[in-house]
Coordinates of C-alpha atoms and ligand atoms in Angstrom, one line a residue:
M20 CA 108.5 133.1 240.0
T21 CA 108.9 130.7 242.9
R22 CA 107.3 133.1 245.3
E23 CA 104.8 131.8 247.7
L24 CA 101.5 133.5 247.9
K25 CA 100.3 134.3 251.4
N26 CA 97.2 132.5 252.6
Q27 CA 96.6 131.3 249.1
P28 CA 98.1 127.8 248.9
A29 CA 95.9 126.9 245.9
R30 CA 97.7 129.7 243.9
L31 CA 101.2 128.4 244.6
L32 CA 103.3 128.2 241.5
I33 CA 105.1 125.0 240.7
A34 CA 108.7 125.9 241.5
V35 CA 110.6 126.8 238.4
G36 CA 113.0 124.0 237.7
L37 CA 110.5 121.2 238.0
T38 CA 109.1 119.5 235.0
L39 CA 105.4 120.1 234.8
A40 CA 103.7 117.0 236.1
C41 CA 100.7 115.9 234.0
G42 CA 97.5 115.9 236.0
V43 CA 98.6 118.5 238.6
V44 CA 95.4 120.3 239.6
L45 CA 95.6 123.8 240.8
R46 CA 92.3 125.5 241.8
R47 CA 91.9 128.7 239.8
P48 CA 90.6 131.1 242.3
A49 CA 87.6 133.3 241.3
Q50 CA 88.5 137.0 241.2
A51 CA 86.1 139.8 242.1
A52 CA 88.4 142.7 241.1
D53 CA 88.4 143.9 237.6
A54 CA 92.2 143.7 237.1
P55 CA 94.7 141.0 237.6
P56 CA 96.0 141.2 241.2
A57 CA 99.7 141.9 241.9
E58 CA 100.6 138.3 242.8
A59 CA 101.3 135.7 240.3
V60 CA 97.7 134.5 240.2
I61 CA 96.5 132.2 237.5
L62 CA 93.5 133.8 235.9
T63 CA 92.9 131.3 233.1
P64 CA 90.1 128.9 234.0
R65 CA 91.1 125.3 233.7
A66 CA 89.7 123.7 230.5
G67 CA 86.7 121.5 231.1
P68 CA 86.4 117.8 230.3
Q69 CA 83.9 118.3 227.5
P70 CA 85.4 118.9 224.0
R71 CA 86.2 122.4 223.0
L72 CA 87.8 123.3 219.6
N73 CA 90.5 125.9 219.7
G74 CA 93.2 127.4 217.4
A75 CA 93.0 128.8 214.0
R76 CA 89.6 128.9 212.3
V77 CA 91.1 129.7 208.9
F78 CA 93.9 127.8 207.2
G79 CA 95.6 128.5 203.9
L80 CA 97.6 126.0 201.8
R81 CA 98.9 125.8 198.3
P82 CA 97.5 123.3 195.8
G83 CA 99.6 120.1 195.6
H84 CA 101.6 120.9 198.7
P85 CA 101.6 118.6 201.7
C86 CA 99.1 119.7 204.4
L87 CA 99.5 119.4 208.2
Y88 CA 96.8 121.0 210.3
T89 CA 96.3 119.6 213.8
V90 CA 92.8 120.1 215.1
A91 CA 93.4 121.7 218.6
A92 CA 90.9 120.6 221.2
T93 CA 90.8 120.5 224.9
G94 CA 88.7 117.9 226.8
E95 CA 89.0 114.4 228.2
R96 CA 90.7 111.8 226.1
P97 CA 90.0 109.5 224.3
M98 CA 88.6 111.9 221.7
T99 CA 87.6 111.3 218.1
F100 CA 87.6 113.7 215.3
S101 CA 85.8 114.0 212.0
A102 CA 85.5 116.6 209.2
E103 CA 82.9 117.2 206.5
G104 CA 83.5 119.2 203.3
L105 CA 87.1 118.5 202.8
P106 CA 88.5 118.8 199.3
A107 CA 89.7 115.6 197.5
G108 CA 93.1 114.5 198.7
L109 CA 92.9 115.7 202.3
A110 CA 91.9 113.4 205.2
L111 CA 91.4 113.9 208.9
D112 CA 92.8 111.1 211.1
P113 CA 90.0 110.3 213.6
C114 CA 92.3 109.6 216.5
S115 CA 95.0 112.3 216.2
G116 CA 92.9 115.0 214.7
R117 CA 95.6 115.6 212.1
L118 CA 94.5 116.8 208.7
T119 CA 97.1 115.6 206.1
G120 CA 97.4 114.8 202.4
A121 CA 97.5 117.3 199.5
T122 CA 94.8 118.7 197.3
T123 CA 94.9 120.2 193.8
E124 CA 91.4 121.7 194.2
R125 CA 91.7 125.4 194.5
G126 CA 89.0 127.3 196.4
M127 CA 87.5 128.0 199.7
F128 CA 86.2 125.0 201.6
N129 CA 83.9 125.4 204.6
V130 CA 84.8 122.4 206.6
R131 CA 82.7 121.2 209.5
V132 CA 85.1 119.9 212.2
Q133 CA 83.8 117.7 215.0
A134 CA 85.4 116.5 218.2
R135 CA 83.7 114.0 220.4
N136 CA 84.4 112.3 223.7
I137 CA 82.4 110.6 226.5
R138 CA 81.3 114.0 227.8
G139 CA 79.9 115.4 224.5
T140 CA 80.5 116.8 221.1
A141 CA 82.0 120.1 219.9
Q142 CA 81.6 121.4 216.3
R143 CA 83.2 124.3 214.5
A144 CA 83.7 125.7 211.0
L145 CA 87.2 125.6 209.6
R146 CA 87.7 127.7 206.5
L147 CA 90.3 126.0 204.4
V148 CA 91.6 128.2 201.6
V149 CA 93.5 126.4 198.9
G150 CA 95.3 129.0 196.8
D151 CA 98.4 131.2 196.9
Q152 CA 98.1 132.5 200.4
I153 CA 99.4 130.8 203.6
C154 CA 99.9 131.9 207.1
L155 CA 96.3 133.3 207.3
T156 CA 96.6 133.7 211.1
P157 CA 99.7 134.7 213.0
P158 CA 102.0 131.7 213.5
M159 CA 101.9 130.3 217.0
G160 CA 104.8 128.2 218.3
W161 CA 108.2 128.1 220.0
N162 CA 111.6 129.3 219.0
S163 CA 114.9 128.3 220.5
W164 CA 116.6 131.7 220.7
N165 CA 115.3 133.4 223.9
C166 CA 116.2 130.4 226.0
F167 CA 119.1 128.5 224.4
A168 CA 120.6 130.9 221.8
G169 CA 124.0 129.4 220.9
A170 CA 123.4 126.4 223.2
V171 CA 120.7 124.8 221.1
T172 CA 120.9 121.1 220.1
A173 CA 118.6 118.7 218.3
E174 CA 117.8 117.0 221.6
K175 CA 116.6 120.3 223.1
V176 CA 114.5 120.9 220.0
K177 CA 112.9 117.4 220.2
A178 CA 112.3 118.0 223.9
A179 CA 110.5 121.2 223.1
A180 CA 108.3 119.4 220.7
D181 CA 107.5 116.7 223.3
A182 CA 106.7 119.4 225.8
M183 CA 104.4 121.2 223.4
V184 CA 102.4 118.0 223.4
A185 CA 102.8 116.9 227.0
S186 CA 101.9 120.3 228.4
G187 CA 98.7 120.4 226.4
L188 CA 99.8 123.6 224.6
I189 CA 99.2 121.9 221.2
Q190 CA 95.5 121.7 222.2
H191 CA 95.3 125.5 222.3
G192 CA 96.6 126.0 218.7
W193 CA 100.4 126.1 219.3
Q194 CA 102.1 124.6 216.2
Y195 CA 105.6 125.5 215.3
I196 CA 108.9 124.3 216.7
N197 CA 111.5 126.6 215.3
I198 CA 115.3 126.3 215.5
D199 CA 116.9 129.7 215.5
D200 CA 120.6 130.3 214.9
F201 CA 123.3 127.7 215.6
W202 CA 122.1 124.6 213.7
Q203 CA 124.8 125.4 211.1
V204 CA 128.6 125.1 211.4
H205 CA 130.3 128.1 213.0
R206 CA 132.8 130.3 211.2
D207 CA 135.5 130.1 213.8
S208 CA 134.3 128.5 217.0
T209 CA 136.7 126.3 219.0
D210 CA 133.7 124.2 220.2
P211 CA 133.9 120.9 218.3
T212 CA 130.1 120.6 218.2
L213 CA 130.0 123.7 216.0
Q214 CA 132.8 122.6 213.7
G215 CA 132.8 120.7 210.4
P216 CA 132.6 121.2 206.6
H217 CA 130.2 124.1 205.8
R218 CA 128.8 122.5 202.6
D219 CA 129.1 119.3 200.7
A220 CA 130.8 118.9 197.3
Q221 CA 127.6 120.0 195.5
G222 CA 127.4 123.1 197.7
R223 CA 124.5 121.9 199.9
I224 CA 124.5 123.2 203.4
L225 CA 125.6 120.8 206.2
P226 CA 124.3 121.1 209.8
N227 CA 126.7 121.1 212.7
P228 CA 127.3 117.9 214.8
R229 CA 124.6 118.9 217.2
F230 CA 122.1 118.4 214.4
P231 CA 123.1 115.1 212.9
D232 CA 120.0 114.6 210.8
M233 CA 117.8 117.5 209.9
K234 CA 115.3 115.4 208.0
E235 CA 114.9 113.0 210.9
L236 CA 114.4 116.0 213.2
A237 CA 111.7 117.6 211.0
D238 CA 110.0 114.1 210.7
Y239 CA 110.1 113.8 214.5
I240 CA 108.5 117.2 214.9
H241 CA 105.8 116.3 212.4
S242 CA 105.2 113.0 214.1
R243 CA 104.1 115.0 217.1
G244 CA 101.5 116.9 215.0
L245 CA 103.7 120.0 214.9
K246 CA 105.5 122.0 212.2
A247 CA 109.2 122.6 212.0
G248 CA 111.1 125.9 211.4
L249 CA 114.7 127.0 211.0
Y250 CA 116.8 130.1 210.5
S251 CA 119.3 131.6 208.1
S252 CA 120.6 134.9 206.8
P253 CA 121.0 136.3 203.3
G254 CA 124.6 137.2 204.1
P255 CA 127.5 134.7 204.2
W256 CA 127.1 134.3 208.0
T257 CA 124.2 134.4 210.4
C258 CA 124.1 136.9 213.3
G259 CA 125.8 134.4 215.5
G260 CA 128.6 133.7 212.9
C261 CA 127.3 130.4 211.4
V262 CA 127.1 129.5 207.8
A263 CA 124.3 131.3 206.0
S264 CA 122.8 131.4 202.5
W265 CA 124.7 134.0 200.5
Q266 CA 124.9 132.8 196.9
H267 CA 123.4 129.4 197.9
E268 CA 119.8 130.6 198.3
L269 CA 118.1 128.2 195.9
Q270 CA 120.1 125.2 197.2
D271 CA 119.3 126.1 200.8
A272 CA 115.6 126.5 200.0
Q273 CA 115.8 123.1 198.3
S274 CA 117.5 121.6 201.4
Y275 CA 114.9 123.1 203.8
A276 CA 112.0 121.7 201.6
A277 CA 113.7 118.3 201.2
W278 CA 114.2 118.0 205.0
G279 CA 110.6 119.0 205.5
F280 CA 110.8 122.4 207.1
D281 CA 107.8 124.6 207.2
Y282 CA 109.1 128.0 208.4
L283 CA 112.2 130.1 207.6
K284 CA 113.3 133.1 209.7
Y285 CA 115.7 135.1 207.5
D286 CA 117.9 137.5 209.4
W287 CA 119.8 140.4 207.7
C288 CA 123.0 140.5 209.7
S289 CA 126.1 139.9 207.6
Y290 CA 124.3 140.9 204.5
D291 CA 125.7 144.3 205.4
D292 CA 129.1 142.9 204.3
V293 CA 127.9 142.1 200.8
A294 CA 125.1 144.7 200.3
P295 CA 126.0 147.6 198.0
R296 CA 128.4 150.0 199.6
G297 CA 129.6 153.5 199.0
K298 CA 126.2 155.0 198.7
K299 CA 123.1 155.4 200.8
R300 CA 121.2 152.2 200.9
T301 CA 118.1 152.3 198.8
L302 CA 114.8 150.6 199.4
D303 CA 115.6 148.2 196.6
D304 CA 118.8 147.2 198.3
L305 CA 116.8 146.4 201.4
K306 CA 114.3 144.3 199.5
K307 CA 116.7 142.5 197.2
P308 CA 117.9 139.6 199.5
Y309 CA 114.3 138.9 200.5
L310 CA 113.1 138.7 196.9
V311 CA 115.9 136.3 196.1
M312 CA 114.9 133.9 198.9
R313 CA 111.2 134.4 198.3
D314 CA 111.7 133.2 194.7
A315 CA 113.7 130.3 195.9
L316 CA 111.1 129.3 198.5
R317 CA 108.3 129.6 195.9
Q318 CA 109.9 127.0 193.7
Q319 CA 109.7 124.4 196.5
P320 CA 106.8 121.9 196.5
R321 CA 106.1 122.8 200.1
D322 CA 104.5 125.7 202.1
I323 CA 107.2 127.5 204.0
V324 CA 106.4 130.5 206.1
F325 CA 108.8 133.3 205.3
S326 CA 109.7 135.4 208.3
L327 CA 111.8 138.5 207.6
C328 CA 114.1 139.7 210.3
Q329 CA 115.8 143.0 209.7
Y330 CA 114.6 145.0 212.7
G331 CA 112.3 147.4 210.9
M332 CA 114.8 148.9 208.5
G333 CA 113.3 151.0 205.7
Q334 CA 109.9 150.7 207.4
V335 CA 109.7 147.1 206.4
W336 CA 106.0 147.0 207.3
E337 CA 105.2 149.0 204.2
W338 CA 106.8 146.5 201.8
G339 CA 107.3 143.2 203.7
A340 CA 104.3 141.6 202.2
A341 CA 105.4 142.7 198.7
V342 CA 108.7 140.8 199.0
G343 CA 106.8 137.6 200.1
G344 CA 107.1 138.0 203.8
H345 CA 104.5 136.4 205.9
C346 CA 105.8 138.4 208.9
W347 CA 108.5 140.8 209.5
R348 CA 110.2 142.0 212.7
T349 CA 109.4 145.7 213.3
T350 CA 112.1 146.3 215.9
G351 CA 115.4 145.2 217.4
D352 CA 115.7 142.3 219.8
I353 CA 113.4 142.0 222.8
T354 CA 114.7 141.2 226.3
D355 CA 112.8 140.2 229.5
T356 CA 112.5 143.7 231.1
W357 CA 109.6 146.1 231.3
E358 CA 111.6 148.7 229.5
S359 CA 112.2 146.5 226.5
L360 CA 108.7 145.0 226.5
S361 CA 106.9 148.3 226.8
E362 CA 109.1 150.2 224.4
I363 CA 108.7 147.6 221.7
G364 CA 105.0 146.7 222.4
F365 CA 103.6 150.2 222.7
S366 CA 105.6 151.5 219.7
Q367 CA 103.6 149.3 217.3
A368 CA 100.9 152.0 217.0
G369 CA 100.4 153.1 213.4
H370 CA 101.5 149.7 211.9
E371 CA 98.0 148.4 211.9
P372 CA 97.2 149.1 208.2
F373 CA 100.0 146.7 207.2
A374 CA 98.8 143.6 209.0
G375 CA 96.3 141.2 207.7
P376 CA 95.8 137.5 206.8
G377 CA 99.1 136.2 205.4
H378 CA 101.2 139.2 206.4
W379 CA 101.9 140.2 210.0
N380 CA 104.0 142.8 211.9
D381 CA 106.3 141.0 214.3
P382 CA 107.4 142.8 217.5
D383 CA 109.6 139.8 218.4
M384 CA 109.2 136.7 220.5
L385 CA 107.7 136.1 223.9
I386 CA 109.7 136.5 227.1
V387 CA 107.7 134.6 229.6
G388 CA 108.8 131.5 231.5
L389 CA 112.5 130.4 231.8
V390 CA 114.6 132.5 229.4
G391 CA 118.3 133.3 229.2
W392 CA 119.8 133.3 225.7
G393 CA 122.3 130.6 226.5
P394 CA 123.1 127.7 228.8
Q395 CA 122.1 129.6 231.9
L396 CA 118.4 130.2 232.3
H397 CA 116.4 132.4 234.7
P398 CA 112.8 133.1 235.3
T399 CA 111.6 136.1 233.2
R400 CA 112.2 139.3 235.0
L401 CA 108.7 140.6 234.1
T402 CA 106.3 140.8 236.9
P403 CA 103.0 138.9 236.6
H404 CA 101.1 142.0 235.6
E405 CA 103.8 142.8 232.9
Q406 CA 103.4 139.2 231.6
Y407 CA 99.6 139.7 231.3
T408 CA 100.3 142.9 229.5
H409 CA 102.8 141.2 227.2
I410 CA 100.4 138.4 226.1
S411 CA 97.4 140.7 225.9
L412 CA 99.2 143.2 223.8
W413 CA 100.8 140.7 221.4
C414 CA 97.3 139.1 220.9
L415 CA 95.8 142.5 220.2
L416 CA 98.6 143.3 217.8
S417 CA 98.0 140.0 215.8
S418 CA 101.7 139.4 216.3
P419 CA 103.3 136.0 215.7
L420 CA 103.3 134.3 219.1
L421 CA 106.6 132.4 219.5
I422 CA 107.2 131.1 223.0
G423 CA 110.9 131.8 224.0
C424 CA 111.3 129.7 227.1
D425 CA 112.5 126.3 228.1
M426 CA 109.4 124.2 227.3
T427 CA 110.4 121.3 229.4
R428 CA 110.3 123.5 232.5
L429 CA 107.0 125.3 232.1
D430 CA 105.5 126.4 235.4
E431 CA 101.7 126.6 236.0
F432 CA 101.6 130.4 235.8
T433 CA 103.3 130.5 232.4
L434 CA 101.1 127.7 231.2
G435 CA 98.1 129.8 232.3
L436 CA 99.3 132.7 230.3
L437 CA 99.7 130.5 227.2
T438 CA 96.5 128.5 227.3
N439 CA 93.7 131.0 227.6
D440 CA 91.6 130.2 224.5
E441 CA 89.5 133.4 224.7
V442 CA 92.7 135.5 224.8
L443 CA 94.4 133.5 222.0
E444 CA 91.3 133.9 219.9
V445 CA 92.0 137.6 219.8
N446 CA 95.3 136.8 218.2
Q447 CA 93.9 134.1 215.8
D448 CA 90.7 135.9 214.7
P449 CA 90.2 135.3 211.0
L450 CA 89.6 138.9 210.1
G451 CA 93.3 139.5 210.9
R452 CA 93.1 143.1 212.1
Q453 CA 95.8 144.6 214.3
A454 CA 94.7 146.7 217.2
A455 CA 95.1 150.5 217.0
R456 CA 95.8 152.7 220.0
V457 CA 92.6 154.7 220.5
V458 CA 93.3 156.4 223.8
Q459 CA 96.5 157.7 225.3
E460 CA 96.0 159.7 228.5
G461 CA 98.8 160.0 230.9
E462 CA 100.1 156.5 231.6
G463 CA 96.8 154.9 230.5
E464 CA 96.3 153.5 227.0
V465 CA 93.4 151.8 225.2
W466 CA 94.1 149.5 222.2
A467 CA 91.1 148.1 220.3
K468 CA 90.8 145.5 217.6
D469 CA 87.8 144.6 215.4
M470 CA 86.9 140.9 215.5
E471 CA 85.3 139.0 212.6
D472 CA 82.0 138.6 214.5
G473 CA 81.6 142.4 214.9
S474 CA 82.7 142.4 218.5
K475 CA 85.8 144.4 219.7
A476 CA 88.7 143.2 221.7
V477 CA 89.9 146.0 223.9
G478 CA 92.9 146.3 226.1
L479 CA 93.1 148.9 228.9
F480 CA 96.8 149.3 229.7
N481 CA 98.6 151.2 232.5
R482 CA 102.2 152.0 231.6
G483 CA 102.8 153.8 234.9
A484 CA 104.1 152.6 238.2
Q485 CA 100.9 153.4 240.1
E486 CA 97.5 151.9 239.8
T487 CA 95.3 154.1 237.7
R488 CA 91.8 154.2 236.1
V489 CA 91.6 153.8 232.4
R490 CA 88.5 154.7 230.4
A491 CA 87.4 153.4 227.1
P492 CA 84.6 155.7 225.8
W493 CA 82.2 154.3 223.3
S494 CA 82.9 157.2 220.9
V495 CA 86.6 156.1 220.4
L496 CA 85.5 152.5 220.0
G497 CA 82.8 153.4 217.4
L498 CA 80.0 152.0 219.7
Q499 CA 76.6 153.2 220.6
G500 CA 74.2 152.0 223.2
K501 CA 74.3 149.1 225.6
H502 CA 76.9 146.4 225.1
K503 CA 78.0 143.2 226.9
V504 CA 81.5 143.3 228.3
R505 CA 83.4 140.1 228.9
D506 CA 86.7 139.8 230.9
L507 CA 88.8 137.6 228.7
W508 CA 91.5 136.4 231.1
R509 CA 88.8 135.3 233.6
Q510 CA 86.4 134.3 230.9
R511 CA 83.6 135.9 232.7
N512 CA 80.9 138.4 231.8
L513 CA 81.1 141.7 233.5
G514 CA 77.6 142.9 232.6
E515 CA 76.0 145.4 230.3
F516 CA 77.6 148.8 229.8
D517 CA 76.2 151.9 228.0
G518 CA 79.7 153.3 227.6
P519 CA 82.3 154.1 228.7
F520 CA 83.9 150.9 230.1
E521 CA 86.4 151.8 232.7
A522 CA 88.6 149.9 235.0
S523 CA 91.2 150.3 237.7
V524 CA 94.4 149.0 236.1
P525 CA 97.4 148.0 238.2
A526 CA 100.9 149.3 237.6
H527 CA 102.2 147.9 234.2
G528 CA 99.1 145.9 234.1
V529 CA 96.1 145.3 231.8
V530 CA 92.4 144.6 231.7
L531 CA 91.5 142.8 228.5
V532 CA 87.9 142.6 227.5
R533 CA 85.7 141.8 224.5
I534 CA 82.7 144.0 223.8
F535 CA 79.7 142.4 222.1
K536 CA 76.5 143.8 220.7
L537 CA 73.5 142.8 222.7
A538 CA 71.4 140.1 220.9
S539 CA 68.4 141.9 219.5
Ligands
GAL628 C1 119.2 138.4 215.8 C2 117.7 138.2 215.8 C3 117.4 137.3 217.0 C4 118.1 135.9 216.7 C5 119.6 136.2 216.6 C6 120.4 135.0 216.2 O1 119.6 139.3 214.8 O2 117.1 139.4 216.0 O3 116.0 137.1 217.0 O4 117.6 135.3 215.6 O5 119.9 137.2 215.6 O6 121.8 135.2 216.1

């Protein structure tokens, strides 16, 4: 990651270990080739000074529950925001672009959002759906596990929230700051910062000394325009051995809501110790703990995204939505190697019928940037091409996007991967389709996803160790005649094609395009 690029000083990465300095300007070189080159080249064009509205174009909330939707917009500051067509009870702050309040009016509201600065005005429709469904686009945010694991603290979480804002990621639609395991007291750790009473006299869960005030932490995250998440398990202990929710589900849901949390990841782990034994586990056994927590969360006066984590047992994609899950892990834990990434990512084929607005397959968190699962961090071991593959595939899959790196030490290459609005739009498309694999030939694969506007997002992947040509014939994409093809990473039109579209794809790399009908 700190590698220098010969003869290309403008493409140098900021050394890993340095805090990203605001205002650092790196020239994004124009690329003539049709695939990302082997070096760590930043393909994402720098956002312009004029306003551009990004992030989710559809947002669901429940009547009467507090709303927080931060309008994401790049462009020069100061910027002012306005919205027309909001239901009673909601208001958009003209300076921060935050939509807050609560409304009891059910229905679909076509809100016209505007962002204005000295360079111009941008407008966009925001579909606000007040009803029973939330999480209408895959959650985008950060989670502490892949970097800090058991070394997480409230300070690190606050620093991640600060960095989400300072790096500008918030202006591309990134929203959640999620604490994973280790905010609770540990079962038997000798580390005093993990010790203490498990629960108070009423049975309410108590955080460990590293998290002195959970409400203050959630308030802090909200004050930055972001949402807060945390983690528990239906068993007595979390996977890391901390106190979990067994027989305290309702009390825990009440605590999460009272503190102001917006997202719960609920991890199976020690539920094995209390789940029915002595017979083959049934589907009902697998569903039960999630139904219990779903009901507890539903009773709270707050929208809380419910993320199931049980590694795909019992084909969870077939019933995750029915037990109230907004997303569910489909596999075991990811790590920062090509083997792990490709095995998990490319095994998602066939899950596409089960994804849609409000319910998403989750092939685990992102492994770009500085990761490490503990106090010692290292730059991801994925090559630049593998990282382009990772983000492209996760966007095509409509997967939750949870950054897993140390946010305070983001380098420019990683930032480029996470701030490409045309790529992120593939993930956040309101239609909510998950890409299907439509070609598998040798090491080449084509994955395609229908977008709401009738266009198709198409990834040409090369799983092999040698550069290869990958073809996307119109017949498998359901297209006929001439179409316009746009390179999404470079945000550049490639011209008109009468099928097929084919490209030379580097080892473990990707070419990600969007194919549009020609205007008639
Ligand atoms: C695992 C889970 C990880 C992380 C970890 C915490 O079971 O898959 O994502 O949450 O537990 O202990």
